[in-house]
Coordinates of C-alpha atoms in Angstrom, one line a residue:
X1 CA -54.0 66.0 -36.6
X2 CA -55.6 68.7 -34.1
X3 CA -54.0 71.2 -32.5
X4 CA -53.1 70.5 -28.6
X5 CA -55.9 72.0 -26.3
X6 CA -54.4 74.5 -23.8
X7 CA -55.9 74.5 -20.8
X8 CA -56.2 78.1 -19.2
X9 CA -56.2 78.2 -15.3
X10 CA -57.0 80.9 -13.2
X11 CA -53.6 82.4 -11.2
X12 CA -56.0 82.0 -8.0
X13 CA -57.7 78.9 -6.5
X14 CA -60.8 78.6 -5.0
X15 CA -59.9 78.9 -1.7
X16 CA -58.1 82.1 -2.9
X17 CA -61.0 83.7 -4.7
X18 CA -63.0 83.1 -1.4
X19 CA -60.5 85.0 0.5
X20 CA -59.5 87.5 -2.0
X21 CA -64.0 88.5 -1.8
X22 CA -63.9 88.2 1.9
X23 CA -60.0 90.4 2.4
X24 CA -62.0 93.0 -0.1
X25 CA -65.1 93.3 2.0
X26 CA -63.4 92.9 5.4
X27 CA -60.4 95.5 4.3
X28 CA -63.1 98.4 2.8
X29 CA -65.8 97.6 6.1
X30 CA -62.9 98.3 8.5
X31 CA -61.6 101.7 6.6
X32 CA -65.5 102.9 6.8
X33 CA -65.5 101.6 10.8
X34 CA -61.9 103.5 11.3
X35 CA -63.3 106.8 9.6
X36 CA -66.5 106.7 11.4
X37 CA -65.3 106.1 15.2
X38 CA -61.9 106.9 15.4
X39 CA -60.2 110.1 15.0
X40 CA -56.7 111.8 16.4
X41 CA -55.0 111.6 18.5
X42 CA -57.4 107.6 19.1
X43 CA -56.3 106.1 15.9
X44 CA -56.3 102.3 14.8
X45 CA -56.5 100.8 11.5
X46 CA -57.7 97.6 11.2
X47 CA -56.9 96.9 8.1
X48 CA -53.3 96.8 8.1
X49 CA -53.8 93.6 10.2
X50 CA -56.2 92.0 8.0
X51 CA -54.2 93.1 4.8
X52 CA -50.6 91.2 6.4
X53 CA -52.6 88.2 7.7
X54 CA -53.9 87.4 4.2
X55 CA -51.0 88.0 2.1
X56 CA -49.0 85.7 4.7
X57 CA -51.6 83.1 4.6
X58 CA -52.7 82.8 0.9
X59 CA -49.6 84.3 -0.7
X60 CA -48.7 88.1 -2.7
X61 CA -50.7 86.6 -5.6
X62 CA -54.1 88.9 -3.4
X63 CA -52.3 91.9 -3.9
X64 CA -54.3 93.5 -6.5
X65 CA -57.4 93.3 -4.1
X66 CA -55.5 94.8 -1.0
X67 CA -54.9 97.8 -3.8
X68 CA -58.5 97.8 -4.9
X69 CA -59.8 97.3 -0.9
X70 CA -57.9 100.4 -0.2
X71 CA -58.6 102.8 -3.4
X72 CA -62.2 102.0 -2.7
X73 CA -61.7 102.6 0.9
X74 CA -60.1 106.2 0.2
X75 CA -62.8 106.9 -2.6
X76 CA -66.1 106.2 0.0
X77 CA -64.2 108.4 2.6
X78 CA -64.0 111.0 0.4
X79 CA -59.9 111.7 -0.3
X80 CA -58.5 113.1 -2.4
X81 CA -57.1 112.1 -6.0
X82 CA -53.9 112.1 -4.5
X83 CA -55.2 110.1 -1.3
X84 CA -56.6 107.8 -3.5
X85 CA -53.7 106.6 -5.9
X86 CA -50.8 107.2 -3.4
X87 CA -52.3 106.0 -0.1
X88 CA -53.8 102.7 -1.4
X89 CA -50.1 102.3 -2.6
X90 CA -48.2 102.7 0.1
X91 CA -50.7 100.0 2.4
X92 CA -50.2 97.9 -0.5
X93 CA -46.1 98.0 0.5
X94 CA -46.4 97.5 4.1
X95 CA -48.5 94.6 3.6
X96 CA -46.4 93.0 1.5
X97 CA -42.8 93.8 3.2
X98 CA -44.4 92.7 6.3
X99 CA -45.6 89.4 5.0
X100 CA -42.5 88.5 2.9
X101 CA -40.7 89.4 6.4
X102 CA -42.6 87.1 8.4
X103 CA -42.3 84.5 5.5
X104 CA -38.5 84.6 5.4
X105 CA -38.1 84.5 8.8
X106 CA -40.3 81.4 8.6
X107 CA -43.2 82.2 11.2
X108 CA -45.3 79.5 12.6
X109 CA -48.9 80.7 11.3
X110 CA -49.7 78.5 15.2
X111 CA -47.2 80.6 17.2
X112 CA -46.2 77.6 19.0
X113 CA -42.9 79.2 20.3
X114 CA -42.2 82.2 22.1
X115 CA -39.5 83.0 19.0
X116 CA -42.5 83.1 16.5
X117 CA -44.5 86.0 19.1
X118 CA -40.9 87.6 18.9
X119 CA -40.6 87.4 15.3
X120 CA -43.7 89.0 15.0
X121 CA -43.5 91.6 16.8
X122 CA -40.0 92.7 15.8
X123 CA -42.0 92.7 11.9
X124 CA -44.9 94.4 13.3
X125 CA -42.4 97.1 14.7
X126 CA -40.5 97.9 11.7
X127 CA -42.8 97.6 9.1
X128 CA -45.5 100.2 10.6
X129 CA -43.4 102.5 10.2
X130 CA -43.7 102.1 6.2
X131 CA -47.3 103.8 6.0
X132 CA -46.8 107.1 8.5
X133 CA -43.3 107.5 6.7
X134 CA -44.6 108.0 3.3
X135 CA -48.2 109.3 4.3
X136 CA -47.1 112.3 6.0
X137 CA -45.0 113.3 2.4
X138 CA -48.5 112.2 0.9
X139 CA -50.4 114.4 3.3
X140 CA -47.9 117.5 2.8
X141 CA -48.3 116.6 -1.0
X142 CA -51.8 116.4 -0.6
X143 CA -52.1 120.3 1.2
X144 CA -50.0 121.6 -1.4
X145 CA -51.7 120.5 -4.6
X146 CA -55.0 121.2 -2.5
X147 CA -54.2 124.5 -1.4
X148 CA -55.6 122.9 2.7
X149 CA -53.6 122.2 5.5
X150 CA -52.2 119.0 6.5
X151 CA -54.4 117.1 8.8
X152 CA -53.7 117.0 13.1
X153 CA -52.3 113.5 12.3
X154 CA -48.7 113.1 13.7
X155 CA -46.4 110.5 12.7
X156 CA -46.0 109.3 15.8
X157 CA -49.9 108.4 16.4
X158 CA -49.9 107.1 12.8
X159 CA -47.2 104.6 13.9
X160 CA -48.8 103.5 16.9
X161 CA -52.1 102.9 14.8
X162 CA -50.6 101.0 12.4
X163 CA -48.7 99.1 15.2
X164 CA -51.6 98.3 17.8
X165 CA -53.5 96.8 14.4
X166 CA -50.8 94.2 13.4
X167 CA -50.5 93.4 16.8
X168 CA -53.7 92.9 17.7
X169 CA -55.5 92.0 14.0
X170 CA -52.8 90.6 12.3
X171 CA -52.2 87.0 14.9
X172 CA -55.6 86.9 15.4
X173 CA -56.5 86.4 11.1
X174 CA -53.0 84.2 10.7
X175 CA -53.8 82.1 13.6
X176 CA -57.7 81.5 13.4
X177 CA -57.4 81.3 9.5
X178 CA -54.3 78.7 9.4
X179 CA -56.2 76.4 11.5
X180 CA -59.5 77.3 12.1
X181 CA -60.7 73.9 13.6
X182 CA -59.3 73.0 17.1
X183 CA -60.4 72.2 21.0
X184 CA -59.6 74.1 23.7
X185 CA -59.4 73.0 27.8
X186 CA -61.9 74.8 30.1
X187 CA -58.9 76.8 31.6
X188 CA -57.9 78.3 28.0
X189 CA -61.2 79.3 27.6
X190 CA -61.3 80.8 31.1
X191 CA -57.8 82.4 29.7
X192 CA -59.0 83.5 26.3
X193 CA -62.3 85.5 28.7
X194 CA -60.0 87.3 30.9
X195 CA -57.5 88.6 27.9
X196 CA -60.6 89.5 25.7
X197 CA -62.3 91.5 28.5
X198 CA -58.9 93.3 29.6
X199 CA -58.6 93.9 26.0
X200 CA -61.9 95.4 25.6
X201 CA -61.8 97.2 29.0
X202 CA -58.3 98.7 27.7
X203 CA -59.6 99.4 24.8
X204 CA -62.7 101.2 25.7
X205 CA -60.6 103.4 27.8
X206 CA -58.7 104.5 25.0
X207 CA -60.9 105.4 22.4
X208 CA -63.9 106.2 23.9
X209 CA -63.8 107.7 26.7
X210 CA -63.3 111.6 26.9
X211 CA -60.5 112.1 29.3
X212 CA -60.3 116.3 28.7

């Protein structure tokens, strides 16, 4: 009699493999757009949203391509050996303490309640502090082996980075992604205008305008 076939399946679904290409692309293009325009004490990092939203969405199953995304990142920006394997690292923790946070704490991808904004935030706040932390010992690291001084970066403008990306990015790729299809009344849209052009207005205050 013949041997059982074994089927071999792939750990990621389709859908997965779609997202996993699209999180790598998105995740490297917004580390080249945070290097190019944004320097201290104006810091955001995009990616740290985008990294959390996927890893809550399709599960920790994408974190080899969150590690990769970041590497590469560090590699194009021209780091450092020690940038580049530590760094990629320690993004790769944050995402994933921050999703399995919002998972256990069971988060509404829709944010239907007020509790699920609160949950989010309270995450947001706590785990953003999990990349300046360990950077700035990467960074001291990094002037030592280097023999170069540690960049003008201070933790607390790391933190704030980090923080203004989930907050802004990371609702933004769990909601729209969870449910991309859906109707909206004129007034929402009216709603969604204002916030997106205070947003923007705020924004564009921030970062690029010289105010010395």
């Amino acid at each position: 009699m013949a041997a059982p076939v074994v089927e071999r399946h792939s750990p990621l679904t389709t859908r997965q493999w779609r997202v996993a290409i699209l999180l790598l692309v998105a995740y490297v293009a917004a580390m080249r757009v945070t290097a190019a325009y944004f320097s201290a004490p104006g810091l955001i990092f995009p990616a740290a949203g985008i990294a959390l939203g996927a890893l809550f969405l399709e599960g920790f199953v994408l974190w080899p391509f969150i590690l990769a995304a970041a590497a590469l990142g560090y590699i194009l920006n021209g780091s450092t050996l020690v940038m580049i394997v530590l760094m990629p690292i320690i993004h790769l923790l944050q995402a994933l303490a921050g999703a399995w946070c919002l998972k256990k704490l069971r988060l509404d991808p829709l944010f239907r309640k007020p509790s699920d904004v609160f949950v989010f935030l309270i995450v947001s706040f706590v785990a953003s502090a999990i990349v300046p932390t360990l950077g700035m010992l990467v960074r001291e690291l990094n002037a030592y082996v280097y023999g170069v001084p540690p960049s003008g970066v201070t933790w607390i403008s790391w933190y704030v980075a980090i923080l203004a990306s989930l907050v802004i990015v990371g609702p933004f790729i769990i909601r729209w992604f969870a449910k991309p299809h859906f109707t909206r009344t004129p007034q929402q849209w009216i709603e969604i205008a204002v916030t997106l052009t205070f947003l923007s207005s705020l924004s564009y205050l921030i970062f690029w305008t010289n105010t010395g």
